[in-house]
Amino acid sequence: MLYPLDRWLRWSSGLLSATALFTFLCLTLFDAAGRRGLGAPFPGAAELGALLMVLVVFSALPLVSVHGEPITAPHIRLPIWLRPVMDRLVHLASAVTFAALAVLLVRQTPLPMEPALPLQLALTPLTRFMAGWLLLTAGVHAVRMFCRPCAPVARCGQRPCTMSLALSGWLTLLLLSRCGVPVAMAMVMTGVAGLALITPGALPEQIGLVLMGTSLNPLIAAIALFSLMGHLCQRAGLADDLYAAIAGRLGHRPGGLALAGVLASGAFGGLCGSSMTTALATSATAYPRMQAEGYRESLATGALASGSAIASLWPPSSTLLLYALVTGTSPYALFTAALVPGLLALAGLCVTVVILVWRDPSAGPALPGLPATLAQTMRSLLTPLVLLVLPMGGLLSRTFSPVEAAALGAAAALLLASWRRRMTPRGLMECLLESVQTTAVLFTFAVGSLWLMAFLAATGLPDWLADTVSAAASPTAAALLVALLTAFALCWLRHPLAEALAGLGLLVPAMTAAGAHPVWLGVLFATWVALGSVLSPGRPVPAVLQRRWPGMSQVALQQGLRPFALSLALLGFWLLACPWLALYLPALRA
C-alpha cells in the first residue's frame, strides 16, 4: 500500500503547494488593492506570483500521481492475469517520461528573467527546481509499479515520412489511452516522442519553453483561484442557499424541484467554472429533496447532471480558460461570447424539464402549499448573487483581470465561510489541496496539448489540411468534414476534454482556413465538452454523481440524460448554423 508515501507527500508537497496557492491569493489581493486604491503596486508582485504558481503546479504533480490520475479512458478488456502487468507498464512509461522531461529541462540553454521586472531573478535555479519535482514524480510512478494506489513543417508531397509519423502519433495516442495511461500523460508522451523524432536538436528548448511559458501564464493562476473559489463556495453552503431559494419559489409547480436543480446548478457553475464541483455541490441538497418528494429518479439525475454541465459554458469556465491558454485567444472575448449560448443552454434545459413533466405529471409532482414571495426569494439569493456579480461583473467589464477576479471571489467566499462558522483550518487545507491537484491535472493537459500541437505542426499535417480546405470548392463544407473525421477518430479517447484538446492542433488551422473566428471555435469547444461530459462513454459528471450517491440507478441516469443531451446537441447545431449567437456580444463590446 502507498499510505505512508501518500501521507508524506500530503505533508510535504501538498502542504507546500497549498501554502503557495494561499500566498498567491494574498499577494494578488495586496497588489490589486495597491494598484487600484493607492496607485502603488506591490514591488515584484508579477515575478513573485509567477514563481509561486510554478511552486503550486510542480509540487502538486507527485500528489496527483500517488492518488492516480483522475482522467483516464476505459481500458481495453484484458485477462485478469494481464492487468497487473499492464498497470506496471503504464507506470514505467510515466516514470520514464517524467524523468526524460527533467533531463531535457536541465539541458536547455539558461535564460535570464525579464530585466524590466523589479527582482531580476535568474531562471536557472527555477528550472532546476522544476526538474527536481519532475524527478520526484517519476519516482512516485516507479514506486507505484510495485504498490497498489491509495483510495482517494513540410508538405505532404515533400515529406511523406513526417505525414506518416503524424498518423502513427495519432494511433499511439489512442492506443496509450486505451491501455490505461492517463489521457494527459498519453498526450505528453506522444508529443514529446514525436518532437524527438522530427527535431531532436531543438527538443530541450521546446520542453523548457512550454513548461516555463505555461507555468508562468496568468491563466494557470486564474484556473487555480477559480477552482479554490468553487471549493470555498461549496464549503460556505452557497449551493444549498441557491437551491433552497429557487425551490421555495418554484416547488409548488409540477417539476419545480427539477427546475430549481437546473437553475441552481447553472448559477453555482458561474461561481466555480467546474462541472464536477457543481455536480457535487448542488446534488448534496437537491437529490435527497427530490427523492423525498417522489420525483422520478431519471428526471432528478438528468436535471442535475445536465445543469452541472453548463459550468463549462459560463464564465469563469475552466474549459474556456484552458482553450485561451492553449490557443492564445483573449479570455475576455471568450467569456463575453459564452454568455448568450450559456443562457440558451439553461433555457433549453428548463424547457426540457417542462416538456417531460407535461408528458408525465407523475415524474415531478407539485409540492403542496404556497410558494415563497419574490421578496423572500431575493433576500435568500442576495449573498450568492453578490458573490456571482462582483467578480464576474468586474471580469466581463474588464475592470479586473481574470486573476484579480478569481482572487476577489475566493477571498469573499473564504470570508463568508468563516463568518458562517463553516471553515476550519483543516477544511481550508482540504480546499487548497483539491484546488492544487485540479490545477496540476489541467496543467498537464495544457502542456500535453501544446506539445501535441507542436508535433503535428512539425509534420506539416495542419498546414496541408488548411491548404486543402482553402482550395476546396466549399471551404465551409470541407472544414466541417475535417471536424467530423477528427471527432470520429478522437471519440476513442472516451473523455470530452481530452478529445477537444487533442483535436485543436488540426481543427483550429482547418476551421480558420474556412474563415471561422477563434472565439466562435472556443464556444464550440466548450459546448462539445459540456455535451460530452454527460453523453460520452467516460461521462465525468454522471460518474461524480454515482460516486457521491452509490445507490443511484445507472439505468435511470442514462434514461434521464437523453432528452437533456438532445437539448445541448441542439444548442451546438444552432451555434454551427448561426455563429453570430456567440460573436454578437464581443463585436458589440469591441
mmCIF file of N, CA and C in Angstrom, residues 501-557:
data_model
loop_
_atom_site.group_PDB
_atom_site.id
_atom_site.type_symbol
_atom_site.label_atom_id
_atom_site.label_comp_id
_atom_site.label_asym_id
_atom_site.label_seq_id
_atom_site.Cartn_x
_atom_site.Cartn_y
_atom_site.Cartn_z
ATOM 1 N N LEU A 501 -9.103 18.853 -26.626
ATOM 2 C CA LEU A 501 -7.743 19.380 -26.612
ATOM 3 C C LEU A 501 -6.859 18.684 -27.642
ATOM 4 N N ALA A 502 -7.014 17.364 -27.787
ATOM 5 C CA ALA A 502 -6.184 16.638 -28.752
ATOM 6 C C ALA A 502 -6.510 17.044 -30.188
ATOM 7 N N GLY A 503 -7.735 17.481 -30.447
ATOM 8 C CA GLY A 503 -8.115 17.858 -31.799
ATOM 9 C C GLY A 503 -7.816 19.288 -32.176
ATOM 10 N N LEU A 504 -7.370 20.118 -31.215
ATOM 11 C CA LEU A 504 -7.145 21.532 -31.523
ATOM 12 C C LEU A 504 -6.064 21.724 -32.580
ATOM 13 N N GLY A 505 -5.022 20.882 -32.547
ATOM 14 C CA GLY A 505 -3.926 21.051 -33.485
ATOM 15 C C GLY A 505 -4.335 20.908 -34.935
ATOM 16 N N LEU A 506 -5.412 20.167 -35.206
ATOM 17 C CA LEU A 506 -5.898 20.002 -36.569
ATOM 18 C C LEU A 506 -7.097 20.897 -36.863
ATOM 19 N N LEU A 507 -7.993 21.030 -35.868
ATOM 20 C CA LEU A 507 -9.244 21.739 -36.132
ATOM 21 C C LEU A 507 -9.049 23.239 -36.263
ATOM 22 N N VAL A 508 -8.207 23.835 -35.420
ATOM 23 C CA VAL A 508 -8.038 25.290 -35.477
ATOM 24 C C VAL A 508 -7.479 25.740 -36.822
ATOM 25 N N PRO A 509 -6.397 25.130 -37.370
ATOM 26 C CA PRO A 509 -5.951 25.568 -38.708
ATOM 27 C C PRO A 509 -6.984 25.324 -39.799
ATOM 28 N N ALA A 510 -7.661 24.167 -39.759
ATOM 29 C CA ALA A 510 -8.634 23.872 -40.810
ATOM 30 C C ALA A 510 -9.832 24.812 -40.757
ATOM 31 N N MET A 511 -10.341 25.072 -39.555
ATOM 32 C CA MET A 511 -11.523 25.929 -39.432
ATOM 33 C C MET A 511 -11.199 27.392 -39.716
ATOM 34 N N THR A 512 -10.029 27.864 -39.256
ATOM 35 C CA THR A 512 -9.662 29.252 -39.548
ATOM 36 C C THR A 512 -9.395 29.451 -41.037
ATOM 37 N N ALA A 513 -8.922 28.396 -41.728
ATOM 38 C CA ALA A 513 -8.746 28.499 -43.182
ATOM 39 C C ALA A 513 -10.082 28.672 -43.890
ATOM 40 N N ALA A 514 -11.160 28.189 -43.260
ATOM 41 C CA ALA A 514 -12.502 28.359 -43.825
ATOM 42 C C ALA A 514 -13.158 29.651 -43.373
ATOM 43 N N GLY A 515 -12.434 30.489 -42.628
ATOM 44 C CA GLY A 515 -12.968 31.771 -42.194
ATOM 45 C C GLY A 515 -13.609 31.775 -40.820
ATOM 46 N N ALA A 516 -13.428 30.707 -40.034
ATOM 47 C CA ALA A 516 -14.039 30.646 -38.707
ATOM 48 C C ALA A 516 -13.275 31.546 -37.739
ATOM 49 N N HIS A 517 -14.020 32.145 -36.810
ATOM 50 C CA HIS A 517 -13.420 33.031 -35.809
ATOM 51 C C HIS A 517 -12.931 32.195 -34.633
ATOM 52 N N PRO A 518 -11.725 32.453 -34.096
ATOM 53 C CA PRO A 518 -11.228 31.661 -32.957
ATOM 54 C C PRO A 518 -12.130 31.718 -31.732
ATOM 55 N N VAL A 519 -12.795 32.858 -31.509
ATOM 56 C CA VAL A 519 -13.695 32.954 -30.358
ATOM 57 C C VAL A 519 -14.899 32.034 -30.534
ATOM 58 N N TRP A 520 -15.450 32.009 -31.741
ATOM 59 C CA TRP A 520 -16.561 31.097 -32.034
ATOM 60 C C TRP A 520 -16.128 29.646 -31.858
ATOM 61 N N LEU A 521 -14.912 29.326 -32.312
ATOM 62 C CA LEU A 521 -14.387 27.976 -32.115
ATOM 63 C C LEU A 521 -14.257 27.654 -30.626
ATOM 64 N N GLY A 522 -13.888 28.651 -29.815
ATOM 65 C CA GLY A 522 -13.784 28.422 -28.377
ATOM 66 C C GLY A 522 -15.126 28.092 -27.737
ATOM 67 N N VAL A 523 -16.186 28.770 -28.173
ATOM 68 C CA VAL A 523 -17.515 28.474 -27.635
ATOM 69 C C VAL A 523 -17.961 27.083 -28.079
ATOM 70 N N LEU A 524 -17.688 26.726 -29.345
ATOM 71 C CA LEU A 524 -17.986 25.362 -29.799
ATOM 72 C C LEU A 524 -17.186 24.329 -29.002
ATOM 73 N N PHE A 525 -15.940 24.651 -28.709
ATOM 74 C CA PHE A 525 -15.082 23.787 -27.891
ATOM 75 C C PHE A 525 -15.735 23.531 -26.529
ATOM 76 N N ALA A 526 -16.201 24.594 -25.872
ATOM 77 C CA ALA A 526 -16.843 24.448 -24.567
ATOM 78 C C ALA A 526 -18.166 23.695 -24.672
ATOM 79 N N THR A 527 -18.920 23.916 -25.753
ATOM 80 C CA THR A 527 -20.180 23.191 -25.942
ATOM 81 C C THR A 527 -19.930 21.700 -26.123
ATOM 82 N N TRP A 528 -18.882 21.358 -26.883
ATOM 83 C CA TRP A 528 -18.524 19.950 -27.066
ATOM 84 C C TRP A 528 -18.180 19.302 -25.731
ATOM 85 N N VAL A 529 -17.413 20.012 -24.902
ATOM 86 C CA VAL A 529 -17.040 19.466 -23.584
ATOM 87 C C VAL A 529 -18.270 19.313 -22.701
ATOM 88 N N ALA A 530 -19.179 20.304 -22.738
ATOM 89 C CA ALA A 530 -20.390 20.218 -21.923
ATOM 90 C C ALA A 530 -21.263 19.047 -22.363
ATOM 91 N N LEU A 531 -21.422 18.877 -23.672
ATOM 92 C CA LEU A 531 -22.225 17.757 -24.173
ATOM 93 C C LEU A 531 -21.559 16.422 -23.867
ATOM 94 N N GLY A 532 -20.244 16.352 -24.077
ATOM 95 C CA GLY A 532 -19.539 15.104 -23.822
ATOM 96 C C GLY A 532 -19.478 14.731 -22.358
ATOM 97 N N SER A 533 -19.546 15.719 -21.468
ATOM 98 C CA SER A 533 -19.470 15.410 -20.041
ATOM 99 C C SER A 533 -20.694 14.661 -19.544
ATOM 100 N N VAL A 534 -21.794 14.681 -20.297
ATOM 101 C CA VAL A 534 -22.976 13.903 -19.910
ATOM 102 C C VAL A 534 -23.311 12.809 -20.915
ATOM 103 N N LEU A 535 -22.625 12.804 -22.085
ATOM 104 C CA LEU A 535 -23.015 11.872 -23.144
ATOM 105 C C LEU A 535 -21.917 10.912 -23.545
ATOM 106 N N SER A 536 -20.641 11.296 -23.399
ATOM 107 C CA SER A 536 -19.545 10.444 -23.858
ATOM 108 C C SER A 536 -19.427 9.213 -22.969
ATOM 109 N N PRO A 537 -18.745 8.148 -23.447
ATOM 110 C CA PRO A 537 -18.600 6.941 -22.622
ATOM 111 C C PRO A 537 -17.919 7.206 -21.290
ATOM 112 N N GLY A 538 -16.961 8.176 -21.237
ATOM 113 C CA GLY A 538 -16.330 8.494 -19.962
ATOM 114 C C GLY A 538 -17.269 9.190 -18.987
ATOM 115 N N ARG A 539 -18.097 10.132 -19.500
ATOM 116 C CA ARG A 539 -19.132 10.857 -18.760
ATOM 117 C C ARG A 539 -18.688 11.253 -17.353
ATOM 118 N N PRO A 540 -17.808 12.256 -17.234
ATOM 119 C CA PRO A 540 -17.284 12.602 -15.904
ATOM 120 C C PRO A 540 -18.342 13.073 -14.913
ATOM 121 N N VAL A 541 -19.335 13.858 -15.374
ATOM 122 C CA VAL A 541 -20.333 14.376 -14.434
ATOM 123 C C VAL A 541 -21.207 13.259 -13.856
ATOM 124 N N PRO A 542 -21.815 12.367 -14.678
ATOM 125 C CA PRO A 542 -22.551 11.245 -14.084
ATOM 126 C C PRO A 542 -21.685 10.363 -13.195
ATOM 127 N N ALA A 543 -20.397 10.203 -13.549
ATOM 128 C CA ALA A 543 -19.514 9.396 -12.705
ATOM 129 C C ALA A 543 -19.337 10.027 -11.332
ATOM 130 N N VAL A 544 -19.237 11.350 -11.283
ATOM 131 C CA VAL A 544 -19.126 12.042 -9.992
ATOM 132 C C VAL A 544 -20.397 11.856 -9.172
ATOM 133 N N LEU A 545 -21.558 11.963 -9.810
ATOM 134 C CA LEU A 545 -22.816 11.787 -9.093
ATOM 135 C C LEU A 545 -22.948 10.367 -8.542
ATOM 136 N N GLN A 546 -22.523 9.376 -9.326
ATOM 137 C CA GLN A 546 -22.645 7.995 -8.856
ATOM 138 C C GLN A 546 -21.664 7.696 -7.728
ATOM 139 N N ARG A 547 -20.479 8.340 -7.755
ATOM 140 C CA ARG A 547 -19.565 8.165 -6.625
ATOM 141 C C ARG A 547 -20.116 8.821 -5.368
ATOM 142 N N ARG A 548 -20.798 9.973 -5.546
ATOM 143 C CA ARG A 548 -21.362 10.670 -4.386
ATOM 144 C C ARG A 548 -22.581 9.937 -3.845
ATOM 145 N N TRP A 549 -23.386 9.325 -4.733
ATOM 146 C CA TRP A 549 -24.607 8.612 -4.346
ATOM 147 C C TRP A 549 -24.523 7.194 -4.910
ATOM 148 N N PRO A 550 -23.890 6.263 -4.202
ATOM 149 C CA PRO A 550 -23.701 4.906 -4.738
ATOM 150 C C PRO A 550 -25.002 4.186 -5.082
ATOM 151 N N GLY A 551 -26.098 4.541 -4.431
ATOM 152 C CA GLY A 551 -27.362 3.878 -4.722
ATOM 153 C C GLY A 551 -28.073 4.394 -5.958
ATOM 154 N N MET A 552 -27.515 5.374 -6.643
ATOM 155 C CA MET A 552 -28.146 5.946 -7.827
ATOM 156 C C MET A 552 -28.184 4.911 -8.950
ATOM 157 N N SER A 553 -29.346 4.743 -9.557
ATOM 158 C CA SER A 553 -29.504 3.753 -10.613
ATOM 159 C C SER A 553 -28.832 4.223 -11.903
ATOM 160 N N GLN A 554 -27.946 3.397 -12.434
ATOM 161 C CA GLN A 554 -27.265 3.759 -13.669
ATOM 162 C C GLN A 554 -28.228 3.760 -14.854
ATOM 163 N N VAL A 555 -29.179 2.839 -14.859
ATOM 164 C CA VAL A 555 -30.159 2.792 -15.953
ATOM 165 C C VAL A 555 -31.008 4.056 -15.951
ATOM 166 N N ALA A 556 -31.485 4.452 -14.766
ATOM 167 C CA ALA A 556 -32.289 5.675 -14.671
ATOM 168 C C ALA A 556 -31.476 6.899 -15.067
ATOM 169 N N LEU A 557 -30.207 6.902 -14.703
ATOM 170 C CA LEU A 557 -29.350 8.030 -15.052
ATOM 171 C C LEU A 557 -29.181 8.136 -16.561
#
